[in-house]
């Protein structure tokens, strides 16, 4: 049989891609249909991004399609806000479901009919045990479960009770519908799993039409079958659910036979990927919201200034495997720096300004000097920066009494001001408290552009800003949200929160051109790192977030041979 399977792109072949390629080659499937099935009970995080890149990625590579399906079976925790955020996040990552937007709730009627089908086949029953009793009857990994006394109800009684459950005749928790499989099964998921529970709750999409809702297990595989999903890809914790997934498919008149495959979820150092915990950080006000730049959510990452391309690169780099592990967050940061180094335009900003007066430079003069926008990209061109008698440099670039390896500015020392001149510090002016408040310097007019005709080369080049041509800015510096690589390892996640994960600097200065950087673009403040405008910006008062510093710890770790990937 001729094969039309497109060659995989730069993604490495992994076991999922191999299975799909083989299924297409053998003719088992004509096309590949995957789905990304979030529950809209929170914002998506970087772990979900791995799943999105996998599901949408393989569909794209093999010429199939990927559905976005909201797994909205638990109305008490789900909200429209989350649905909207999830859609925006998938689009931002660069993927599109086209016409194929679905909701498990679209299938409530069909799922209900299938529950009736199981009852009529003697394969489901209404159980009056309480949730606690059901748990007690379930047994453990080493002990078999016990059958419920209600397990032998007649089909007629089950039908009657289940219909009355739907009509709202019973309060929450009074009864459930369970599959009748095997209370002694070695797989606990097969010990008569719950299919429906009573919940008198309004649903974001179906309103008050229902007061019984299907469980995840009952809804998920059947939704896959309804949509003609060929490869239902999920994380390893569902491996033990697969026999149940298959049991439903075998025992129901479903229109197609999807198969479930499991891969290892993403875990990242210094990061917690659990919607429940992230929700807690938001609701307790420990962060600025779901999109706080320190959050591992896709919206947080976006607000932090990480490019979507870097997330996709990261997903490709970590690959898809079967073994759980923890990925070093430095690897993600490495991908971000890699993209930004190539693409981010450069500019000058001074976070903690120290005034410099060039005593031999005429007052009132403003000279335009050429600055390179991106040394990695000649097409980005140049811009003009203005040099004047009064400037600002970074406070930490001056030391009155420099230690041995400090090459930056100090009394009597000459440094280069980037793109401008060589300047020499003549005097440090102090206030009454003894703090340096101003530097009196001189410049060498023969060094315009930064090179001396006599070839002398200062050891340091500093960034600077004209005092006359600058815009004040608030700058927010971010560090990891947790102090340790394995947050919660000692039992308390909150105790591991990094109290220094955000530092707000009120008195920053940026070069005027940076004040108009559009939202969504990340730039490099030379020598300081990558920064992006924050939505909190106001006209005339920009706010910038530090995306990352310039130093790449991943490269250092690799050089030390600690990581081989
Ligand atoms: P959380 O564990 O953060 O609460 P979840 O698994 O409950 O997330 P869902 O909305 O059910 O969130 O997940 C949607 C899809 O994303 C599922 O297919 C799930 O397997 C996948 N997914 C969730 N977390 C990760 C992760 N860390 N790595 C890879 N895939 C993930
Ligand atoms: Mg889940």
Coordinates of C-alpha atoms and ligand atoms in Angstrom, one line a residue:
X1 CA 0.0 0.0 0.0
X2 CA 1.4 3.4 -0.9
X3 CA 2.1 5.6 2.0
X4 CA 1.2 9.3 2.1
X5 CA 2.5 9.8 5.5
X6 CA 4.3 13.2 5.7
X7 CA 7.8 13.0 7.1
X8 CA 7.8 14.3 10.7
X9 CA 9.3 17.8 10.9
X10 CA 12.0 18.8 13.4
X11 CA 10.1 16.9 16.1
X12 CA 11.9 13.8 17.1
X13 CA 10.2 10.6 16.3
X14 CA 8.7 9.4 19.6
X15 CA 6.6 6.4 20.4
X16 CA 3.4 8.3 19.8
X17 CA 4.5 9.5 16.4
X18 CA 5.7 6.0 15.6
X19 CA 2.4 4.4 16.5
X20 CA 0.5 7.0 14.3
X21 CA 2.9 6.6 11.4
X22 CA 2.4 2.8 11.6
X23 CA -1.4 3.1 11.9
X24 CA -1.5 5.2 8.7
X25 CA 1.0 3.0 6.9
X26 CA -0.9 -0.2 7.7
X27 CA -4.2 1.4 6.7
X28 CA -5.7 1.0 10.2
X29 CA -6.6 4.7 10.0
X30 CA -6.9 6.9 7.0
X31 CA -6.3 10.0 8.9
X32 CA -5.2 11.0 12.4
X33 CA -7.7 12.7 14.7
X34 CA -6.5 13.9 18.2
X35 CA -7.9 16.1 20.8
X36 CA -6.8 18.4 23.6
X37 CA -9.4 18.0 26.4
X38 CA -8.9 20.6 29.2
X39 CA -11.3 20.8 32.1
X40 CA -12.2 24.5 32.3
X41 CA -11.6 24.7 36.0
X42 CA -8.5 26.9 35.8
X43 CA -5.9 28.4 33.5
X44 CA -3.7 26.2 31.3
X45 CA 0.0 25.8 32.4
X46 CA 3.2 24.8 30.7
X47 CA 2.4 21.1 31.3
X48 CA -0.7 21.6 29.2
X49 CA 1.4 23.3 26.6
X50 CA 3.3 20.0 26.2
X51 CA 0.1 18.2 25.6
X52 CA -1.1 20.9 23.2
X53 CA 2.1 20.8 21.2
X54 CA 1.9 17.0 21.0
X55 CA -1.8 16.7 20.1
X56 CA -2.0 19.7 17.7
X57 CA 1.6 19.0 16.5
X58 CA 1.1 15.4 15.4
X59 CA -2.2 16.3 13.7
X60 CA -0.4 19.0 11.7
X61 CA 2.6 16.8 10.9
X62 CA 0.4 13.9 9.7
X63 CA -2.2 15.9 7.9
X64 CA -5.0 15.1 10.3
X65 CA -6.8 17.3 12.7
X66 CA -7.0 18.1 16.4
X67 CA -10.1 19.0 18.3
X68 CA -10.4 21.3 21.3
X69 CA -12.8 19.7 23.6
X70 CA -13.8 21.1 26.9
X71 CA -14.2 18.3 29.4
X72 CA -16.9 20.2 31.3
X73 CA -18.5 17.5 33.4
X74 CA -18.1 19.2 36.8
X75 CA -20.2 22.3 36.9
X76 CA -19.3 23.3 40.4
X77 CA -15.7 24.1 39.4
X78 CA -16.0 25.3 35.9
X79 CA -16.4 28.9 34.6
X80 CA -16.7 30.8 31.3
X81 CA -13.6 32.8 32.3
X82 CA -11.5 29.7 32.1
X83 CA -13.1 28.6 28.8
X84 CA -12.2 32.0 27.2
X85 CA -8.6 31.9 28.6
X86 CA -8.0 28.4 27.4
X87 CA -9.0 29.3 23.8
X88 CA -6.8 32.4 23.9
X89 CA -3.9 30.4 25.2
X90 CA -4.1 27.6 22.5
X91 CA -4.3 30.3 19.8
X92 CA -1.3 32.1 21.3
X93 CA 0.7 28.9 21.2
X94 CA 0.1 28.9 17.5
X95 CA -2.5 26.2 17.1
X96 CA -6.1 26.2 15.8
X97 CA -8.9 23.8 16.1
X98 CA -10.8 25.3 13.1
X99 CA -14.4 24.1 13.1
X100 CA -13.6 21.5 15.7
X101 CA -14.6 23.0 19.0
X102 CA -16.5 20.7 21.2
X103 CA -17.8 20.2 24.8
X104 CA -18.4 17.0 26.6
X105 CA -21.6 18.8 27.7
X106 CA -22.7 18.6 24.0
X107 CA -23.0 14.9 24.5
X108 CA -24.9 14.8 27.8
X109 CA -28.1 13.5 26.1
X110 CA -26.2 10.8 24.2
X111 CA -24.2 9.8 27.3
X112 CA -27.5 9.5 29.3
X113 CA -28.9 7.2 26.6
X114 CA -25.8 5.1 26.8
X115 CA -26.2 4.9 30.6
X116 CA -29.7 3.6 30.0
X117 CA -28.2 1.1 27.5
X118 CA -25.9 -0.2 30.1
X119 CA -28.7 -0.5 32.7
X120 CA -30.9 -2.4 30.2
X121 CA -28.0 -4.7 29.5
X122 CA -27.7 -5.4 33.2
X123 CA -24.3 -3.6 33.2
X124 CA -25.1 -0.6 35.4
X125 CA -27.1 -0.1 38.6
X126 CA -28.2 2.6 40.9
X127 CA -26.4 2.5 44.3
X128 CA -27.8 4.1 47.4
X129 CA -24.5 3.9 49.4
X130 CA -23.0 7.2 50.4
X131 CA -19.7 8.4 48.9
X132 CA -17.9 7.3 52.1
X133 CA -19.5 3.8 52.0
X134 CA -18.6 3.4 48.4
X135 CA -15.0 4.2 49.3
X136 CA -15.0 1.7 52.1
X137 CA -16.5 -1.0 49.9
X138 CA -13.9 -0.3 47.2
X139 CA -11.1 -2.3 48.9
X140 CA -7.4 -1.5 48.4
X141 CA -4.6 -2.6 46.1
X142 CA -4.2 -5.7 48.2
X143 CA -7.7 -6.4 49.2
X144 CA -10.7 -7.0 46.9
X145 CA -13.7 -4.7 47.2
X146 CA -17.1 -5.7 48.5
X147 CA -20.3 -5.7 46.5
X148 CA -22.9 -3.1 47.3
X149 CA -26.2 -4.4 48.7
X150 CA -27.9 -2.5 45.9
X151 CA -26.0 -4.3 43.2
X152 CA -28.7 -6.8 42.5
X153 CA -31.5 -4.4 41.9
X154 CA -33.7 -5.3 38.9
X155 CA -33.3 -3.6 35.6
X156 CA -36.8 -2.1 36.0
X157 CA -36.0 -0.6 39.3
X158 CA -32.6 0.7 38.1
X159 CA -34.3 2.3 35.1
X160 CA -37.0 3.9 37.3
X161 CA -34.5 5.2 39.8
X162 CA -32.1 6.6 37.2
X163 CA -34.8 8.4 35.4
X164 CA -36.0 9.9 38.7
X165 CA -32.4 10.9 39.4
X166 CA -32.4 12.8 36.2
X167 CA -35.8 14.4 37.0
X168 CA -34.4 15.9 40.2
X169 CA -36.3 13.8 42.7
X170 CA -33.3 13.2 44.9
X171 CA -30.8 15.4 46.7
X172 CA -27.1 15.6 45.9
X173 CA -25.3 12.5 46.9
X174 CA -28.4 10.4 47.6
X175 CA -27.6 7.9 44.8
X176 CA -25.2 7.3 42.0
X177 CA -25.2 5.2 38.9
X178 CA -22.4 2.6 38.8
X179 CA -21.1 0.2 36.2
X180 CA -21.5 -3.4 37.1
X181 CA -18.0 -4.8 36.4
X182 CA -16.0 -6.6 39.0
X183 CA -15.6 -5.7 42.7
X184 CA -12.6 -8.1 42.9
X185 CA -10.7 -6.8 39.9
X186 CA -7.0 -6.2 40.5
X187 CA -7.6 -2.8 38.8
X188 CA -9.5 -0.6 41.2
X189 CA -10.9 1.4 38.3
X190 CA -12.9 -1.7 37.3
X191 CA -14.6 -2.1 40.7
X192 CA -18.0 -0.8 39.7
X193 CA -16.9 2.8 38.9
X194 CA -19.4 5.6 39.3
X195 CA -20.9 6.8 36.0
X196 CA -23.3 9.5 37.2
X197 CA -23.7 11.6 40.4
X198 CA -26.5 13.9 41.4
X199 CA -25.4 17.6 41.4
X200 CA -28.1 20.3 41.6
X201 CA -25.7 22.8 40.1
X202 CA -26.0 25.2 37.2
X203 CA -23.7 24.4 34.3
X204 CA -22.0 27.2 32.3
X205 CA -23.4 25.8 29.0
X206 CA -26.4 23.6 29.8
X207 CA -27.7 25.8 32.6
X208 CA -30.2 24.0 34.8
X209 CA -31.1 21.3 32.2
X210 CA -29.3 18.6 34.2
X211 CA -29.0 17.6 37.8
X212 CA -27.1 14.4 37.1
X213 CA -23.6 14.7 35.6
X214 CA -21.4 12.0 34.1
X215 CA -18.0 11.3 35.6
X216 CA -14.8 11.9 33.7
X217 CA -14.3 8.2 33.0
X218 CA -17.8 7.8 31.6
X219 CA -17.7 11.0 29.5
X220 CA -14.1 10.9 28.2
X221 CA -13.8 7.9 26.0
X222 CA -17.3 8.1 24.7
X223 CA -16.7 11.8 23.7
X224 CA -13.6 10.5 21.8
X225 CA -15.7 7.9 20.1
X226 CA -18.4 10.4 19.1
X227 CA -15.8 12.7 17.5
X228 CA -14.0 9.9 15.7
X229 CA -10.8 10.5 17.6
X230 CA -8.2 7.9 16.5
X231 CA -5.5 8.5 19.1
X232 CA -6.6 9.6 22.5
X233 CA -3.4 10.8 24.1
X234 CA -3.2 11.5 27.8
X235 CA -0.8 11.4 30.7
X236 CA 0.5 8.3 32.5
X237 CA -1.8 8.6 35.5
X238 CA -4.6 7.4 33.2
X239 CA -2.8 4.2 32.2
X240 CA -4.8 2.3 34.9
X241 CA -8.0 3.8 33.5
X242 CA -7.4 2.3 30.1
X243 CA -9.1 -1.0 30.8
X244 CA -12.2 0.9 31.8
X245 CA -11.9 3.2 28.7
X246 CA -11.9 0.0 26.6
X247 CA -14.7 -1.6 28.6
X248 CA -17.1 1.3 27.8
X249 CA -16.1 1.2 24.1
X250 CA -16.7 -2.5 24.0
X251 CA -20.0 -2.4 25.8
X252 CA -21.7 0.6 24.1
X253 CA -22.9 1.1 20.6
X254 CA -20.3 3.8 19.9
X255 CA -19.7 5.0 16.4
X256 CA -15.9 4.6 16.4
X257 CA -13.2 2.8 18.4
X258 CA -10.6 5.2 19.7
X259 CA -7.5 4.0 21.5
X260 CA -5.9 5.6 24.5
X261 CA -2.1 6.2 24.7
X262 CA -0.3 7.6 27.7
X263 CA 2.9 9.7 27.9
X264 CA 4.8 11.2 30.8
X265 CA 3.5 14.5 32.1
X266 CA 5.9 17.4 32.3
X267 CA 7.3 18.3 35.7
X268 CA 9.6 21.3 36.0
X269 CA 12.1 22.2 38.7
X270 CA 11.2 25.3 40.8
X271 CA 7.6 25.0 39.5
X272 CA 4.3 23.6 40.6
X273 CA 2.0 22.4 37.9
X274 CA -1.3 21.7 39.6
X275 CA -4.3 23.8 38.8
X276 CA -5.6 23.3 42.3
X277 CA -2.5 24.8 43.8
X278 CA -2.3 27.6 41.3
X279 CA -5.9 28.5 42.0
X280 CA -5.0 28.7 45.7
X281 CA -2.2 31.1 45.0
X282 CA -4.6 33.3 43.0
X283 CA -7.5 33.1 45.5
X284 CA -5.2 33.8 48.5
X285 CA -3.8 36.8 46.7
X286 CA -0.2 35.5 46.8
X287 CA 0.3 36.5 43.2
X288 CA -1.1 39.2 40.9
X289 CA -3.6 36.7 39.3
X290 CA -3.6 33.7 37.0
X291 CA -1.4 35.7 34.6
X292 CA 1.1 36.9 37.2
X293 CA 4.5 36.8 35.4
X294 CA 5.8 34.3 38.0
X295 CA 3.0 31.8 37.3
X296 CA 3.7 28.8 35.1
X297 CA 0.4 29.4 33.4
X298 CA 0.5 30.1 29.7
X299 CA -1.0 33.5 30.3
X300 CA 1.6 34.2 33.0
X301 CA 4.4 33.1 30.7
X302 CA 3.0 35.4 28.0
X303 CA 2.8 38.3 30.4
X304 CA 6.4 37.5 31.4
X305 CA 7.4 38.0 27.8
X306 CA 8.3 34.4 26.8
X307 CA 7.7 34.0 23.0
X308 CA 5.3 31.2 22.0
X309 CA 8.0 30.0 19.6
X310 CA 10.2 29.3 22.6
X311 CA 7.5 27.2 24.2
X312 CA 7.1 25.1 21.1
X313 CA 10.9 24.7 20.8
X314 CA 11.0 23.6 24.4
X315 CA 8.3 21.0 23.8
X316 CA 10.2 19.7 20.9
X317 CA 13.4 19.6 22.9
X318 CA 12.0 17.7 25.8
X319 CA 10.3 15.2 23.5
X320 CA 7.6 12.7 24.5
X321 CA 8.4 9.7 26.6
X322 CA 7.0 7.1 29.0
X323 CA 9.1 7.8 32.0
X324 CA 8.2 10.5 34.5
X325 CA 11.0 12.9 35.4
X326 CA 11.7 16.5 36.3
X327 CA 12.9 18.8 33.6
X328 CA 15.3 21.6 34.7
X329 CA 13.6 24.9 34.3
X330 CA 16.9 26.3 33.0
X331 CA 16.2 24.3 29.8
X332 CA 13.0 26.3 29.2
X333 CA 14.8 29.5 30.0
X334 CA 17.5 28.6 27.6
X335 CA 15.0 28.2 24.8
X336 CA 13.5 31.6 25.6
X337 CA 16.9 33.3 25.6
X338 CA 17.7 31.6 22.3
X339 CA 14.7 33.0 20.6
X340 CA 15.0 36.5 22.2
X341 CA 18.7 36.8 21.5
X342 CA 17.9 36.4 17.8
X343 CA 14.8 38.5 17.7
X344 CA 14.7 41.1 20.5
X345 CA 15.7 44.6 19.6
X346 CA 18.1 46.2 22.0
X347 CA 17.6 49.4 24.0
X348 CA 19.1 51.3 26.9
X349 CA 17.4 51.4 30.3
X350 CA 18.9 52.3 33.7
X351 CA 17.2 50.6 36.6
X352 CA 18.9 52.4 39.5
X353 CA 20.2 55.7 38.1
X354 CA 23.3 57.5 39.1
X355 CA 23.8 61.0 37.6
X356 CA 26.9 61.7 35.5
X357 CA 27.9 65.3 34.5
X358 CA 30.4 65.4 31.6
X359 CA 32.1 68.6 32.6
X360 CA 33.8 69.4 29.3
X361 CA 30.7 68.7 27.2
X362 CA 28.8 71.9 26.2
X363 CA 25.5 72.6 28.0
X364 CA 22.5 72.5 25.8
X365 CA 24.1 70.3 23.2
X366 CA 22.5 67.0 22.1
X367 CA 24.4 64.8 19.8
X368 CA 22.8 61.9 17.9
X369 CA 24.8 58.7 17.8
X370 CA 24.1 55.5 16.0
X371 CA 23.1 52.5 18.0
X372 CA 22.7 48.9 16.6
X373 CA 19.2 47.6 17.1
X374 CA 20.1 43.9 17.1
X375 CA 23.7 42.7 16.5
X376 CA 22.2 39.3 15.7
X377 CA 20.0 40.6 12.9
X378 CA 21.5 43.2 10.5
X379 CA 18.1 43.8 9.0
X380 CA 16.9 45.3 12.3
X381 CA 19.0 48.4 11.5
X382 CA 20.1 51.2 13.7
X383 CA 18.6 54.0 15.8
X384 CA 19.7 57.3 17.1
X385 CA 20.5 57.7 20.8
X386 CA 21.1 61.2 22.2
X387 CA 24.2 62.1 24.2
X388 CA 24.1 65.2 26.4
X389 CA 26.1 66.8 29.2
X390 CA 24.0 65.1 31.9
X391 CA 23.5 61.4 31.8
X392 CA 22.5 58.5 34.0
X393 CA 24.4 55.3 34.4
X394 CA 23.6 52.2 36.6
X395 CA 24.4 52.9 40.2
X396 CA 26.1 49.5 40.5
X397 CA 28.5 50.4 37.6
X398 CA 30.4 52.7 39.9
X399 CA 32.4 52.0 43.0
X400 CA 34.4 54.5 44.9
X401 CA 36.8 51.9 46.2
X402 CA 36.7 49.1 43.7
X403 CA 37.9 45.6 44.5
X404 CA 40.4 43.9 42.3
X405 CA 38.3 42.6 39.5
X406 CA 35.8 45.5 39.3
X407 CA 36.6 47.1 35.9
X408 CA 33.7 49.5 35.7
X409 CA 33.7 53.1 36.7
X410 CA 35.8 54.4 39.6
X411 CA 37.5 57.6 40.5
X412 CA 40.3 58.3 38.0
X413 CA 39.2 55.5 35.7
X414 CA 38.2 55.6 32.1
X415 CA 35.4 53.5 30.6
X416 CA 33.5 53.4 27.4
X417 CA 29.9 54.6 27.2
X418 CA 28.4 52.3 24.5
X419 CA 28.1 53.9 21.1
X420 CA 29.3 57.2 22.5
X421 CA 32.7 58.2 24.0
X422 CA 35.3 57.2 26.5
X423 CA 34.7 59.0 29.7
X424 CA 36.9 59.4 32.8
X425 CA 35.6 59.8 36.3
X426 CA 37.1 62.9 38.0
X427 CA 35.1 63.1 41.2
X428 CA 32.3 61.5 43.1
X429 CA 30.0 64.0 44.8
X430 CA 28.3 62.9 48.0
X431 CA 25.3 64.0 50.0
X432 CA 25.3 64.8 53.7
X433 CA 24.9 61.1 54.5
X434 CA 28.0 60.2 52.6
X435 CA 26.2 58.6 49.7
X436 CA 27.5 59.2 46.1
X437 CA 24.8 61.2 44.3
X438 CA 26.7 62.4 41.2
X439 CA 29.8 61.7 39.2
X440 CA 31.8 64.5 37.6
X441 CA 33.4 63.1 34.5
X442 CA 35.2 64.3 31.4
X443 CA 35.0 62.9 27.9
X444 CA 37.5 62.5 25.1
X445 CA 36.0 64.1 22.0
X446 CA 38.3 62.1 19.8
X447 CA 36.6 58.8 20.8
X448 CA 33.2 59.4 19.2
X449 CA 31.5 56.1 18.6
X450 CA 33.6 54.4 21.3
X451 CA 37.0 53.9 19.7
X452 CA 40.2 55.8 20.6
X453 CA 42.5 56.8 17.8
X454 CA 45.5 55.8 19.9
X455 CA 44.0 52.4 20.4
X456 CA 43.5 52.5 24.1
X457 CA 40.7 50.2 25.2
X458 CA 38.9 50.5 28.5
X459 CA 38.0 47.2 30.1
X460 CA 34.4 48.1 30.6
X461 CA 31.6 49.3 28.4
X462 CA 28.6 50.8 30.2
X463 CA 25.0 51.5 29.1
X464 CA 23.7 55.0 29.8
X465 CA 20.8 57.4 29.2
X466 CA 20.7 61.1 28.5
X467 CA 19.0 62.9 31.4
X468 CA 17.3 65.1 28.9
X469 CA 15.9 62.4 26.7
X470 CA 14.4 59.6 28.9
X471 CA 11.1 58.3 30.1
X472 CA 10.6 57.1 33.7
X473 CA 9.4 53.6 34.1
X474 CA 8.4 51.0 36.7
X475 CA 10.4 47.9 36.3
X476 CA 9.4 44.6 37.9
X477 CA 12.2 42.0 38.4
X478 CA 11.1 38.4 38.6
X479 CA 12.8 35.3 40.1
X480 CA 11.6 31.8 40.5
X481 CA 8.3 31.6 42.5
X482 CA 9.9 28.9 44.7
X483 CA 13.1 28.8 46.6
X484 CA 13.8 25.2 46.0
X485 CA 13.9 23.0 42.9
X486 CA 11.5 20.5 44.4
X487 CA 8.8 22.7 46.0
X488 CA 6.8 21.0 48.7
X489 CA 9.3 18.2 49.2
X490 CA 9.2 18.8 52.9
X491 CA 5.4 18.8 52.9
X492 CA 4.5 22.5 52.7
X493 CA 4.4 24.2 49.3
X494 CA 3.6 27.6 50.7
X495 CA 6.6 27.5 52.9
X496 CA 8.8 27.2 49.8
X497 CA 7.4 30.3 48.1
X498 CA 10.2 32.7 47.3
X499 CA 9.5 36.0 49.2
X500 CA 11.9 37.7 46.8
X501 CA 10.3 36.4 43.6
X502 CA 9.2 39.9 42.7
X503 CA 11.0 43.2 43.2
X504 CA 9.4 46.4 42.0
X505 CA 11.7 49.2 41.0
X506 CA 9.9 52.5 40.8
X507 CA 12.6 54.8 39.5
X508 CA 13.8 53.2 36.4
X509 CA 14.6 55.2 33.2
X510 CA 14.3 54.0 29.7
X511 CA 15.3 55.4 26.3
X512 CA 12.3 57.2 24.8
X513 CA 11.9 54.7 21.9
X514 CA 11.2 51.9 24.4
X515 CA 8.1 53.7 25.8
X516 CA 6.2 52.6 22.7
X517 CA 7.2 49.0 22.6
X518 CA 3.9 47.3 21.9
X519 CA 2.3 44.8 24.3
X520 CA 3.4 41.3 23.4
X521 CA 6.9 42.3 22.2
X522 CA 10.0 41.6 24.3
X523 CA 13.1 43.7 24.1
X524 CA 16.6 43.5 25.5
X525 CA 17.7 46.2 27.9
X526 CA 21.4 46.1 27.2
X527 CA 23.4 44.3 29.9
X528 CA 20.3 43.9 32.1
X529 CA 18.2 41.2 30.5
X530 CA 15.0 40.8 28.5
X531 CA 12.0 42.9 29.3
X532 CA 8.5 43.4 28.1
X533 CA 5.8 46.0 28.7
X534 CA 3.2 44.9 31.2
X535 CA -0.6 45.5 30.8
X536 CA -0.4 47.7 34.0
X537 CA 1.4 50.3 31.9
X538 CA -0.3 53.8 31.7
X539 CA 0.3 56.5 29.1
X540 CA 3.6 58.2 30.1
X541 CA 4.2 55.6 32.8
X542 CA 5.3 52.3 31.3
X543 CA 5.7 49.2 33.4
X544 CA 8.2 46.6 32.3
X545 CA 8.6 43.0 33.4
X546 CA 11.9 41.3 33.4
X547 CA 11.5 38.2 31.3
X548 CA 14.9 36.8 32.1
X549 CA 18.4 38.0 32.9
X550 CA 21.0 37.5 30.2
X551 CA 23.0 34.7 31.8
X552 CA 22.1 31.2 30.7
X553 CA 22.5 28.7 33.5
X554 CA 21.6 25.9 31.1
X555 CA 24.6 26.5 29.0
X556 CA 26.7 26.5 32.2
X557 CA 25.2 23.2 33.4
X558 CA 25.8 21.6 30.1
X559 CA 29.4 22.8 30.0
X560 CA 29.9 21.1 33.3
X561 CA 28.6 17.9 31.8
X562 CA 25.8 17.6 34.3
X563 CA 23.2 17.2 31.6
X564 CA 23.6 15.3 28.4
X565 CA 20.5 16.6 26.6
Ligands
LIG1 P1 -3.7 19.6 36.7 O1 -3.0 18.3 37.0 O2 -2.8 20.8 36.6 O3 -4.8 19.9 37.6 P2 -5.4 18.4 34.8 O4 -4.7 17.2 34.3 O5 -6.4 18.3 35.8 O6 -4.3 19.5 35.3 P3 -6.9 18.8 32.5 O7 -7.6 20.1 32.1 O8 -7.6 17.6 32.8 O9 -5.9 19.3 33.6 O10 -5.8 18.5 31.4 C1 -6.0 18.6 30.0 C2 -4.9 17.7 29.3 O11 -3.6 18.2 29.6 C3 -5.0 16.3 29.7 O12 -4.9 15.5 28.6 C4 -3.8 16.1 30.6 O13 -3.3 14.8 30.5 C5 -2.8 17.2 30.0 N1 -1.9 17.6 31.1 C6 -2.2 18.1 32.3 N2 -1.0 18.4 33.0 C7 0.0 18.0 32.2 C8 1.4 18.0 32.4 N3 2.0 18.4 33.5 N4 2.2 17.5 31.3 C9 1.6 17.1 30.2 N5 0.3 17.1 30.0 C10 -0.5 17.5 31.0
LIG2 MG1 -7.5 16.3 34.7

